[in-house]
Amino acid sequence: MELLPQELRVLVAVAGAGGFSAAAQSLGLTQSAVSHSVRGSEAKLGVVLFERGRTGARPTPAGESAVAHARRILRLYEVLAAEARGAGRGPGGGAGADRIEGPLRVTAFRSAALHLLPPALERLTARHPGIRPEVRVVRELGAGSAGEVAAGRADLGIATLGGSGEMPPGLLTGVLVEEAYALVHPAGHPNPRALPLLDWDENCGSYTRAWWRAQDWIPGATVKAEDDAMVLTMVGRGAGMAIMPELSLREATDAVEIVDLGPRGPVRRVGYVTTPESASTLAVKALIRELRAEKG
C-alpha cells in the first residue's frame, strides 16, 4: 500500500529528531499520533522502520532506505509546486515559460565549495533570481557529498568520482574537473624531500596511494592534519611537504612552492552527483549547465 505524504513527513521527522516525542513537537502533533503513523507505515511496508528504546528511535536499515526515499519524494512535491508557480508567472504565463524559483540544495566538500561553486552560483542566480541556493559543506569521507544526495538531503552534490569510497547506487554523475596533484613544500627549503609527509583523512587515497608506493623518496611517516587548508598552512610553516590536488592549492601563498609531478602524477576527477528525479528539475539542470560552463 502507498504511503501518504503526511506519513512520509512523519518518518523524516522521527529520523531527524531521533525520537517520537521530538518529532511530534516539530510537526505540531501528539506523540500518539506520530506513533500511530509510524506503526501504520510499518504495517503497509511489512518491515520495522525504527528501533525503539528509552533514548529514542533509530532507523533500521529498512528505515534508513525508507527515510531517504521519503525525503526525495517530499522534495519532488516541493519542486512540483515551485516549477508550476514559476511557469505561471513567467513571460506570457504559458507552459513554455521557464522562470525558475525556490530553494536549491547543494552540498560539496570544502575546496569545491570555495572554488567551483561560487562562480557557477553567481551566474545561476543572475540568470534566475528566483533560485535560492542553500550550500552545505560536508567532509568527503565515507559516503560524503554523494551520500547526502542519496539520502535526500541535497539536490546536487560536488564529489570526488572514482575515489576509494563506493558511490551509492542509482545516482547520476558527470565529470567537471580533472585536477593533477602536485608536490608542495616550504618556499626556499634546501631539501624538501627530507621533510615528513603531511596528509589529511579526506584526501582520496585511491588517487595517490599506488603512485606513492612507486616513489622511493616519499617518507613512510605521515603527519595527519584536519583538512587540506591546515595541511597547506603547516607546509608554509615548514612542518613538512604534501601531495595536494589543484583545487586545494588555489589557496597557496608565497610561503610555499609548488612542483609539478609530471604526466604520470596522480589525477583526481571532481564532478556533480544527483538523482535521476532531481536531474530532470529546472534548477538542477540550470546549475549543471553553469558548472559545465565553468569547466569550459
PDB file of C-alpha atoms in Angstrom:
ATOM      1  CA  MET A   1       0.000   0.000   0.000  1.00  0.00           C
ATOM      2  CA  GLU A   2       1.184   3.508  -0.779  1.00  0.00           C
ATOM      3  CA  LEU A   3       2.355   5.844   1.963  1.00  0.00           C
ATOM      4  CA  LEU A   4       0.655   9.224   2.116  1.00  0.00           C
ATOM      5  CA  PRO A   5       2.692  12.470   2.113  1.00  0.00           C
ATOM      6  CA  GLN A   6       1.930  13.063   5.796  1.00  0.00           C
ATOM      7  CA  GLU A   7       3.196   9.568   6.628  1.00  0.00           C
ATOM      8  CA  LEU A   8       6.415  10.349   4.755  1.00  0.00           C
ATOM      9  CA  ARG A   9       6.795  13.594   6.702  1.00  0.00           C
ATOM     10  CA  VAL A  10       6.428  11.715   9.965  1.00  0.00           C
ATOM     11  CA  LEU A  11       9.139   9.198   9.001  1.00  0.00           C
ATOM     12  CA  VAL A  12      11.526  12.004   8.078  1.00  0.00           C
ATOM     13  CA  ALA A  13      10.758  13.904  11.279  1.00  0.00           C
ATOM     14  CA  VAL A  14      11.303  10.874  13.525  1.00  0.00           C
ATOM     15  CA  ALA A  15      14.615  10.074  11.844  1.00  0.00           C
ATOM     16  CA  GLY A  16      15.741  13.693  12.062  1.00  0.00           C
ATOM     17  CA  ALA A  17      14.655  14.230  15.661  1.00  0.00           C
ATOM     18  CA  GLY A  18      15.790  10.830  16.918  1.00  0.00           C
ATOM     19  CA  GLY A  19      12.540  10.089  18.689  1.00  0.00           C
ATOM     20  CA  PHE A  20       8.768  10.210  18.566  1.00  0.00           C
ATOM     21  CA  SER A  21       8.275  12.978  21.139  1.00  0.00           C
ATOM     22  CA  ALA A  22      10.667  15.417  19.476  1.00  0.00           C
ATOM     23  CA  ALA A  23       9.212  14.579  16.056  1.00  0.00           C
ATOM     24  CA  ALA A  24       5.689  15.203  17.349  1.00  0.00           C
ATOM     25  CA  GLN A  25       6.726  18.589  18.702  1.00  0.00           C
ATOM     26  CA  SER A  26       8.322  19.613  15.397  1.00  0.00           C
ATOM     27  CA  LEU A  27       5.229  18.552  13.452  1.00  0.00           C
ATOM     28  CA  GLY A  28       2.682  20.007  15.862  1.00  0.00           C
ATOM     29  CA  LEU A  29       1.209  16.566  16.558  1.00  0.00           C
ATOM     30  CA  THR A  30       0.772  14.403  19.619  1.00  0.00           C
ATOM     31  CA  GLN A  31       3.231  11.611  20.332  1.00  0.00           C
ATOM     32  CA  SER A  32       0.461   9.045  19.986  1.00  0.00           C
ATOM     33  CA  ALA A  33      -0.373  10.387  16.506  1.00  0.00           C
ATOM     34  CA  VAL A  34       3.240  10.036  15.446  1.00  0.00           C
ATOM     35  CA  SER A  35       3.487   6.521  16.899  1.00  0.00           C
ATOM     36  CA  HIS A  36       0.253   5.538  15.165  1.00  0.00           C
ATOM     37  CA  SER A  37       1.525   6.907  11.842  1.00  0.00           C
ATOM     38  CA  VAL A  38       4.825   5.026  12.082  1.00  0.00           C
ATOM     39  CA  ARG A  39       3.069   1.778  13.006  1.00  0.00           C
ATOM     40  CA  GLY A  40       0.745   2.258  10.052  1.00  0.00           C
ATOM     41  CA  SER A  41       3.679   2.803   7.693  1.00  0.00           C
ATOM     42  CA  GLU A  42       5.420  -0.286   9.036  1.00  0.00           C
ATOM     43  CA  ALA A  43       2.233  -2.322   8.547  1.00  0.00           C
ATOM     44  CA  LYS A  44       1.885  -1.112   4.972  1.00  0.00           C
ATOM     45  CA  LEU A  45       5.521  -1.887   4.123  1.00  0.00           C
ATOM     46  CA  GLY A  46       5.738  -5.074   6.168  1.00  0.00           C
ATOM     47  CA  VAL A  47       9.020  -4.116   7.848  1.00  0.00           C
ATOM     48  CA  VAL A  48      10.175  -2.497  11.079  1.00  0.00           C
ATOM     49  CA  LEU A  49      11.406   1.009  10.305  1.00  0.00           C
ATOM     50  CA  PHE A  50      12.632   2.172  13.726  1.00  0.00           C
ATOM     51  CA  GLU A  51      14.276   0.559  16.710  1.00  0.00           C
ATOM     52  CA  ARG A  52      12.530   1.938  19.779  1.00  0.00           C
ATOM     53  CA  GLY A  53      14.381   2.469  23.031  1.00  0.00           C
ATOM     54  CA  ARG A  54      14.444   4.560  26.161  1.00  0.00           C
ATOM     55  CA  THR A  55      16.762   7.040  24.486  1.00  0.00           C
ATOM     56  CA  GLY A  56      14.657   7.497  21.370  1.00  0.00           C
ATOM     57  CA  ALA A  57      14.137   5.865  17.983  1.00  0.00           C
ATOM     58  CA  ARG A  58      16.789   4.913  15.468  1.00  0.00           C
ATOM     59  CA  PRO A  59      16.098   3.858  11.847  1.00  0.00           C
ATOM     60  CA  THR A  60      16.712   0.237  10.979  1.00  0.00           C
ATOM     61  CA  PRO A  61      18.428  -0.452   7.617  1.00  0.00           C
ATOM     62  CA  ALA A  62      14.947  -0.666   6.088  1.00  0.00           C
ATOM     63  CA  GLY A  63      14.066   2.563   7.867  1.00  0.00           C
ATOM     64  CA  GLU A  64      17.132   4.368   6.517  1.00  0.00           C
ATOM     65  CA  SER A  65      16.152   3.352   2.997  1.00  0.00           C
ATOM     66  CA  ALA A  66      12.530   4.401   3.535  1.00  0.00           C
ATOM     67  CA  VAL A  67      13.505   7.753   5.044  1.00  0.00           C
ATOM     68  CA  ALA A  68      15.885   8.500   2.162  1.00  0.00           C
ATOM     69  CA  HIS A  69      13.128   7.795  -0.358  1.00  0.00           C
ATOM     70  CA  ALA A  70      10.685   9.821   1.716  1.00  0.00           C
ATOM     71  CA  ARG A  71      12.973  12.872   1.668  1.00  0.00           C
ATOM     72  CA  ARG A  72      13.402  12.587  -2.087  1.00  0.00           C
ATOM     73  CA  ILE A  73       9.661  12.181  -2.702  1.00  0.00           C
ATOM     74  CA  LEU A  74       8.772  15.122  -0.485  1.00  0.00           C
ATOM     75  CA  ARG A  75      11.378  17.213  -2.259  1.00  0.00           C
ATOM     76  CA  LEU A  76       9.671  16.438  -5.578  1.00  0.00           C
ATOM     77  CA  TYR A  77       6.390  17.734  -4.140  1.00  0.00           C
ATOM     78  CA  GLU A  78       8.171  20.996  -3.348  1.00  0.00           C
ATOM     79  CA  VAL A  79       9.730  21.188  -6.815  1.00  0.00           C
ATOM     80  CA  LEU A  80       6.393  20.424  -8.474  1.00  0.00           C
ATOM     81  CA  ALA A  81       4.808  23.405  -6.732  1.00  0.00           C
ATOM     82  CA  ALA A  82       7.769  25.736  -7.356  1.00  0.00           C
ATOM     83  CA  GLU A  83       8.038  24.908 -11.064  1.00  0.00           C
ATOM     84  CA  ALA A  84       4.295  25.219 -11.565  1.00  0.00           C
ATOM     85  CA  ARG A  85       4.283  28.646  -9.895  1.00  0.00           C
ATOM     86  CA  GLY A  86       7.309  29.709 -11.901  1.00  0.00           C
ATOM     87  CA  ALA A  87       5.703  28.688 -15.172  1.00  0.00           C
ATOM     88  CA  GLY A  88       2.536  30.538 -14.230  1.00  0.00           C
ATOM     89  CA  ARG A  89       4.429  33.758 -13.504  1.00  0.00           C
ATOM     90  CA  GLY A  90       6.776  33.540 -16.486  1.00  0.00           C
ATOM     91  CA  PRO A  91       6.544  35.571 -19.693  1.00  0.00           C
ATOM     92  CA  GLY A  92       3.047  35.061 -21.009  1.00  0.00           C
ATOM     93  CA  GLY A  93       2.261  32.678 -18.160  1.00  0.00           C
ATOM     94  CA  GLY A  94       2.396  29.732 -20.547  1.00  0.00           C
ATOM     95  CA  ALA A  95       3.743  26.239 -20.016  1.00  0.00           C
ATOM     96  CA  GLY A  96       6.838  27.091 -22.033  1.00  0.00           C
ATOM     97  CA  ALA A  97       7.913  29.818 -19.651  1.00  0.00           C
ATOM     98  CA  ASP A  98      10.962  28.616 -17.704  1.00  0.00           C
ATOM     99  CA  ARG A  99      11.133  31.040 -14.800  1.00  0.00           C
ATOM    100  CA  ILE A 100      12.859  29.026 -12.079  1.00  0.00           C
ATOM    101  CA  GLU A 101      12.363  29.726  -8.408  1.00  0.00           C
ATOM    102  CA  GLY A 102      12.640  28.148  -4.986  1.00  0.00           C
ATOM    103  CA  PRO A 103      15.446  26.634  -2.900  1.00  0.00           C
ATOM    104  CA  LEU A 104      18.239  24.624  -4.491  1.00  0.00           C
ATOM    105  CA  ARG A 105      20.072  22.412  -2.001  1.00  0.00           C
ATOM    106  CA  VAL A 106      23.738  21.855  -2.839  1.00  0.00           C
ATOM    107  CA  THR A 107      26.427  20.018  -0.910  1.00  0.00           C
ATOM    108  CA  ALA A 108      30.168  19.964  -1.575  1.00  0.00           C
ATOM    109  CA  PHE A 109      33.493  19.287   0.060  1.00  0.00           C
ATOM    110  CA  ARG A 110      35.428  22.313   1.296  1.00  0.00           C
ATOM    111  CA  SER A 111      37.712  23.203  -1.629  1.00  0.00           C
ATOM    112  CA  ALA A 112      34.959  22.607  -4.201  1.00  0.00           C
ATOM    113  CA  ALA A 113      32.569  24.782  -2.204  1.00  0.00           C
ATOM    114  CA  LEU A 114      35.189  27.540  -2.150  1.00  0.00           C
ATOM    115  CA  HIS A 115      36.400  27.428  -5.738  1.00  0.00           C
ATOM    116  CA  LEU A 116      33.997  25.567  -8.043  1.00  0.00           C
ATOM    117  CA  LEU A 117      30.576  26.585  -6.777  1.00  0.00           C
ATOM    118  CA  PRO A 118      30.748  30.391  -6.262  1.00  0.00           C
ATOM    119  CA  PRO A 119      31.196  31.476  -9.912  1.00  0.00           C
ATOM    120  CA  ALA A 120      28.609  28.952 -11.111  1.00  0.00           C
ATOM    121  CA  LEU A 121      26.101  30.057  -8.463  1.00  0.00           C
ATOM    122  CA  GLU A 122      26.756  33.708  -9.235  1.00  0.00           C
ATOM    123  CA  ARG A 123      25.862  33.196 -12.895  1.00  0.00           C
ATOM    124  CA  LEU A 124      22.921  30.963 -11.983  1.00  0.00           C
ATOM    125  CA  THR A 125      21.292  33.492  -9.664  1.00  0.00           C
ATOM    126  CA  ALA A 126      21.964  36.327 -12.113  1.00  0.00           C
ATOM    127  CA  ARG A 127      20.025  34.435 -14.789  1.00  0.00           C
ATOM    128  CA  HIS A 128      17.404  33.069 -12.395  1.00  0.00           C
ATOM    129  CA  PRO A 129      16.934  35.473  -9.455  1.00  0.00           C
ATOM    130  CA  GLY A 130      14.164  33.300  -8.039  1.00  0.00           C
ATOM    131  CA  ILE A 131      16.557  30.472  -7.195  1.00  0.00           C
ATOM    132  CA  ARG A 132      17.752  30.425  -3.581  1.00  0.00           C
ATOM    133  CA  PRO A 133      20.900  28.283  -3.281  1.00  0.00           C
ATOM    134  CA  GLU A 134      21.456  26.560   0.051  1.00  0.00           C
ATOM    135  CA  VAL A 135      25.045  25.274   0.225  1.00  0.00           C
ATOM    136  CA  ARG A 136      26.257  22.892   2.894  1.00  0.00           C
ATOM    137  CA  VAL A 137      29.892  21.808   3.237  1.00  0.00           C
ATOM    138  CA  VAL A 138      30.486  18.177   4.170  1.00  0.00           C
ATOM    139  CA  ARG A 139      33.661  16.191   4.591  1.00  0.00           C
ATOM    140  CA  GLU A 140      34.417  13.867   1.701  1.00  0.00           C
ATOM    141  CA  LEU A 141      34.682  10.846   3.986  1.00  0.00           C
ATOM    142  CA  GLY A 142      32.583   7.713   3.704  1.00  0.00           C
ATOM    143  CA  ALA A 143      29.533   8.490   1.596  1.00  0.00           C
ATOM    144  CA  GLY A 144      30.415  12.218   1.575  1.00  0.00           C
ATOM    145  CA  SER A 145      28.523  14.539  -0.755  1.00  0.00           C
ATOM    146  CA  ALA A 146      27.132  11.652  -2.783  1.00  0.00           C
ATOM    147  CA  GLY A 147      25.657  10.141   0.366  1.00  0.00           C
ATOM    148  CA  GLU A 148      23.869  13.407   1.151  1.00  0.00           C
ATOM    149  CA  VAL A 149      22.270  13.340  -2.285  1.00  0.00           C
ATOM    150  CA  ALA A 150      21.275   9.663  -1.983  1.00  0.00           C
ATOM    151  CA  ALA A 151      19.762  10.341   1.444  1.00  0.00           C
ATOM    152  CA  GLY A 152      17.593  13.119   0.014  1.00  0.00           C
ATOM    153  CA  ARG A 153      19.302  15.904   1.945  1.00  0.00           C
ATOM    154  CA  ALA A 154      20.697  17.596  -1.193  1.00  0.00           C
ATOM    155  CA  ASP A 155      19.537  18.048  -4.775  1.00  0.00           C
ATOM    156  CA  LEU A 156      23.068  18.064  -6.175  1.00  0.00           C
ATOM    157  CA  GLY A 157      26.485  17.369  -4.724  1.00  0.00           C
ATOM    158  CA  ILE A 158      30.041  18.107  -5.798  1.00  0.00           C
ATOM    159  CA  ALA A 159      32.051  14.994  -5.065  1.00  0.00           C
ATOM    160  CA  THR A 160      35.211  13.133  -5.985  1.00  0.00           C
ATOM    161  CA  LEU A 161      34.437  10.467  -8.581  1.00  0.00           C
ATOM    162  CA  GLY A 162      36.183   7.112  -8.756  1.00  0.00           C
ATOM    163  CA  GLY A 163      37.818   7.515  -5.367  1.00  0.00           C
ATOM    164  CA  SER A 164      38.259   4.994  -2.595  1.00  0.00           C
ATOM    165  CA  GLY A 165      34.631   5.201  -1.428  1.00  0.00           C
ATOM    166  CA  GLU A 166      31.791   3.469  -3.249  1.00  0.00           C
ATOM    167  CA  MET A 167      29.224   5.651  -4.979  1.00  0.00           C
ATOM    168  CA  PRO A 168      25.675   4.972  -3.710  1.00  0.00           C
ATOM    169  CA  PRO A 169      23.729   3.101  -6.399  1.00  0.00           C
ATOM    170  CA  GLY A 170      21.283   4.804  -8.714  1.00  0.00           C
ATOM    171  CA  LEU A 171      22.909   8.237  -8.855  1.00  0.00           C
ATOM    172  CA  LEU A 172      23.816  10.211 -11.965  1.00  0.00           C
ATOM    173  CA  THR A 173      27.290  11.733 -12.221  1.00  0.00           C
ATOM    174  CA  GLY A 174      29.286  13.933 -14.567  1.00  0.00           C
ATOM    175  CA  VAL A 175      32.935  14.932 -14.526  1.00  0.00           C
ATOM    176  CA  LEU A 176      33.575  18.664 -14.092  1.00  0.00           C
ATOM    177  CA  VAL A 177      37.317  18.879 -13.387  1.00  0.00           C
ATOM    178  CA  GLU A 178      40.284  16.561 -13.761  1.00  0.00           C
ATOM    179  CA  GLU A 179      42.902  18.037 -11.494  1.00  0.00           C
ATOM    180  CA  ALA A 180      46.513  16.978 -11.159  1.00  0.00           C
ATOM    181  CA  TYR A 181      48.253  16.539  -7.841  1.00  0.00           C
ATOM    182  CA  ALA A 182      51.458  18.469  -7.186  1.00  0.00           C
ATOM    183  CA  LEU A 183      54.213  18.481  -4.601  1.00  0.00           C
ATOM    184  CA  VAL A 184      54.033  21.471  -2.265  1.00  0.00           C
ATOM    185  CA  HIS A 185      56.855  22.320   0.129  1.00  0.00           C
ATOM    186  CA  PRO A 186      58.112  25.279   2.185  1.00  0.00           C
ATOM    187  CA  ALA A 187      59.470  28.026  -0.051  1.00  0.00           C
ATOM    188  CA  GLY A 188      63.243  28.050  -0.244  1.00  0.00           C
ATOM    189  CA  HIS A 189      63.725  24.781   1.650  1.00  0.00           C
ATOM    190  CA  PRO A 190      67.069  23.242   0.619  1.00  0.00           C
ATOM    191  CA  ASN A 191      65.858  19.623   0.713  1.00  0.00           C
ATOM    192  CA  PRO A 192      62.044  19.390   0.805  1.00  0.00           C
ATOM    193  CA  ARG A 193      62.062  15.663   0.116  1.00  0.00           C
ATOM    194  CA  ALA A 194      63.677  15.140   3.512  1.00  0.00           C
ATOM    195  CA  LEU A 195      60.630  16.612   5.238  1.00  0.00           C
ATOM    196  CA  PRO A 196      57.818  14.478   6.674  1.00  0.00           C
ATOM    197  CA  LEU A 197      54.747  13.961   4.536  1.00  0.00           C
ATOM    198  CA  LEU A 198      51.610  15.850   5.584  1.00  0.00           C
ATOM    199  CA  ASP A 199      48.228  14.387   4.726  1.00  0.00           C
ATOM    200  CA  TRP A 200      44.548  14.587   5.745  1.00  0.00           C
ATOM    201  CA  ASP A 201      41.876  11.912   6.064  1.00  0.00           C
ATOM    202  CA  GLU A 202      39.698  13.466   3.391  1.00  0.00           C
ATOM    203  CA  ASN A 203      42.403  13.068   0.752  1.00  0.00           C
ATOM    204  CA  CYS A 204      41.386  10.496  -1.823  1.00  0.00           C
ATOM    205  CA  GLY A 205      43.819   7.674  -1.198  1.00  0.00           C
ATOM    206  CA  SER A 206      42.959   5.689  -4.306  1.00  0.00           C
ATOM    207  CA  TYR A 207      44.248   8.519  -6.492  1.00  0.00           C
ATOM    208  CA  THR A 208      47.598   8.765  -4.773  1.00  0.00           C
ATOM    209  CA  ARG A 209      48.483   5.613  -2.844  1.00  0.00           C
ATOM    210  CA  ALA A 210      49.564   3.497  -5.837  1.00  0.00           C
ATOM    211  CA  TRP A 211      51.647   6.373  -7.155  1.00  0.00           C
ATOM    212  CA  TRP A 212      53.163   6.951  -3.711  1.00  0.00           C
ATOM    213  CA  ARG A 213      54.192   3.308  -3.400  1.00  0.00           C
ATOM    214  CA  ALA A 214      56.223   3.650  -6.586  1.00  0.00           C
ATOM    215  CA  GLN A 215      58.135   6.688  -5.253  1.00  0.00           C
ATOM    216  CA  ASP A 216      61.138   5.724  -3.135  1.00  0.00           C
ATOM    217  CA  TRP A 217      61.704   9.323  -1.980  1.00  0.00           C
ATOM    218  CA  ILE A 218      58.380   9.764  -0.148  1.00  0.00           C
ATOM    219  CA  PRO A 219      58.809   9.139   3.597  1.00  0.00           C
ATOM    220  CA  GLY A 220      56.810   6.391   5.227  1.00  0.00           C
ATOM    221  CA  ALA A 221      55.910   8.531   8.239  1.00  0.00           C
ATOM    222  CA  THR A 222      52.849  10.671   7.681  1.00  0.00           C
ATOM    223  CA  VAL A 223      51.661  13.602   9.801  1.00  0.00           C
ATOM    224  CA  LYS A 224      47.869  13.874   9.755  1.00  0.00           C
ATOM    225  CA  ALA A 225      46.043  17.213   9.748  1.00  0.00           C
ATOM    226  CA  GLU A 226      42.358  18.094   9.983  1.00  0.00           C
ATOM    227  CA  ASP A 227      41.871  19.198   6.372  1.00  0.00           C
ATOM    228  CA  ASP A 228      43.677  20.439   3.265  1.00  0.00           C
ATOM    229  CA  ALA A 229      43.713  24.062   4.463  1.00  0.00           C
ATOM    230  CA  MET A 230      45.547  23.027   7.614  1.00  0.00           C
ATOM    231  CA  VAL A 231      47.988  20.940   5.578  1.00  0.00           C
ATOM    232  CA  LEU A 232      48.784  23.947   3.387  1.00  0.00           C
ATOM    233  CA  THR A 233      49.292  26.147   6.448  1.00  0.00           C
ATOM    234  CA  MET A 234      51.585  23.604   8.071  1.00  0.00           C
ATOM    235  CA  VAL A 235      53.641  23.280   4.877  1.00  0.00           C
ATOM    236  CA  GLY A 236      54.022  27.062   4.766  1.00  0.00           C
ATOM    237  CA  ARG A 237      55.319  26.987   8.339  1.00  0.00           C
ATOM    238  CA  GLY A 238      57.948  24.400   7.453  1.00  0.00           C
ATOM    239  CA  ALA A 239      56.317  21.412   9.162  1.00  0.00           C
ATOM    240  CA  GLY A 240      56.523  19.152   6.120  1.00  0.00           C
ATOM    241  CA  MET A 241      55.685  18.638   2.471  1.00  0.00           C
ATOM    242  CA  ALA A 242      52.463  17.407   0.884  1.00  0.00           C
ATOM    243  CA  ILE A 243      50.975  15.964  -2.288  1.00  0.00           C
ATOM    244  CA  MET A 244      47.852  18.022  -2.983  1.00  0.00           C
ATOM    245  CA  PRO A 245      45.271  18.483  -5.769  1.00  0.00           C
ATOM    246  CA  GLU A 246      44.924  21.703  -7.738  1.00  0.00           C
ATOM    247  CA  LEU A 247      41.723  22.875  -6.024  1.00  0.00           C
ATOM    248  CA  SER A 248      43.396  22.734  -2.622  1.00  0.00           C
ATOM    249  CA  LEU A 249      46.418  24.627  -3.945  1.00  0.00           C
ATOM    250  CA  ARG A 250      44.383  27.612  -5.111  1.00  0.00           C
ATOM    251  CA  GLU A 251      44.807  28.963  -1.588  1.00  0.00           C
ATOM    252  CA  ALA A 252      48.600  28.690  -1.691  1.00  0.00           C
ATOM    253  CA  THR A 253      50.663  31.696  -0.612  1.00  0.00           C
ATOM    254  CA  ASP A 254      54.247  32.782  -1.205  1.00  0.00           C
ATOM    255  CA  ALA A 255      55.209  30.715   1.840  1.00  0.00           C
ATOM    256  CA  VAL A 256      55.103  27.542  -0.285  1.00  0.00           C
ATOM    257  CA  GLU A 257      56.454  26.315  -3.604  1.00  0.00           C
ATOM    258  CA  ILE A 258      54.507  24.028  -5.936  1.00  0.00           C
ATOM    259  CA  VAL A 259      56.280  21.435  -8.061  1.00  0.00           C
ATOM    260  CA  ASP A 260      54.647  19.647 -10.999  1.00  0.00           C
ATOM    261  CA  LEU A 261      54.746  15.867 -10.658  1.00  0.00           C
ATOM    262  CA  GLY A 262      54.814  15.297 -14.404  1.00  0.00           C
ATOM    263  CA  PRO A 263      52.458  13.485 -16.793  1.00  0.00           C
ATOM    264  CA  ARG A 264      52.459  10.304 -14.722  1.00  0.00           C
ATOM    265  CA  GLY A 265      51.478  12.004 -11.495  1.00  0.00           C
ATOM    266  CA  PRO A 266      48.117  11.247  -9.849  1.00  0.00           C
ATOM    267  CA  VAL A 267      44.968  12.935 -11.112  1.00  0.00           C
ATOM    268  CA  ARG A 268      41.565  13.083  -9.443  1.00  0.00           C
ATOM    269  CA  ARG A 269      38.167  13.665 -11.003  1.00  0.00           C
ATOM    270  CA  VAL A 270      35.697  16.035  -9.404  1.00  0.00           C
ATOM    271  CA  GLY A 271      32.119  16.073 -10.617  1.00  0.00           C
ATOM    272  CA  TYR A 272      28.474  16.552  -9.836  1.00  0.00           C
ATOM    273  CA  VAL A 273      26.217  13.905  -8.342  1.00  0.00           C
ATOM    274  CA  THR A 274      22.439  13.972  -8.427  1.00  0.00           C
ATOM    275  CA  THR A 275      19.441  11.659  -8.520  1.00  0.00           C
ATOM    276  CA  PRO A 276      17.541  10.783 -11.702  1.00  0.00           C
ATOM    277  CA  GLU A 277      14.481  12.685 -10.471  1.00  0.00           C
ATOM    278  CA  SER A 278      16.446  15.793  -9.476  1.00  0.00           C
ATOM    279  CA  ALA A 279      18.344  15.737 -12.772  1.00  0.00           C
ATOM    280  CA  SER A 280      15.075  16.463 -14.572  1.00  0.00           C
ATOM    281  CA  THR A 281      14.233  19.546 -12.496  1.00  0.00           C
ATOM    282  CA  LEU A 282      14.807  23.004 -13.955  1.00  0.00           C
ATOM    283  CA  ALA A 283      17.035  24.315 -11.152  1.00  0.00           C
ATOM    284  CA  VAL A 284      19.401  21.339 -11.146  1.00  0.00           C
ATOM    285  CA  LYS A 285      19.641  21.346 -14.941  1.00  0.00           C
ATOM    286  CA  ALA A 286      20.456  25.058 -14.856  1.00  0.00           C
ATOM    287  CA  LEU A 287      23.162  24.584 -12.205  1.00  0.00           C
ATOM    288  CA  ILE A 288      24.757  21.729 -14.149  1.00  0.00           C
ATOM    289  CA  ARG A 289      24.909  23.983 -17.215  1.00  0.00           C
ATOM    290  CA  GLU A 290      26.708  26.662 -15.207  1.00  0.00           C
ATOM    291  CA  LEU A 291      29.126  24.142 -13.681  1.00  0.00           C
ATOM    292  CA  ARG A 292      29.939  22.813 -17.147  1.00  0.00           C
ATOM    293  CA  ALA A 293      30.424  26.374 -18.389  1.00  0.00           C
ATOM    294  CA  GLU A 294      32.930  26.886 -15.557  1.00  0.00           C
ATOM    295  CA  LYS A 295      34.714  23.727 -16.705  1.00  0.00           C
ATOM    296  CA  GLY A 296      34.930  25.141 -20.204  1.00  0.00           C
TER     297      GLY A 296
END
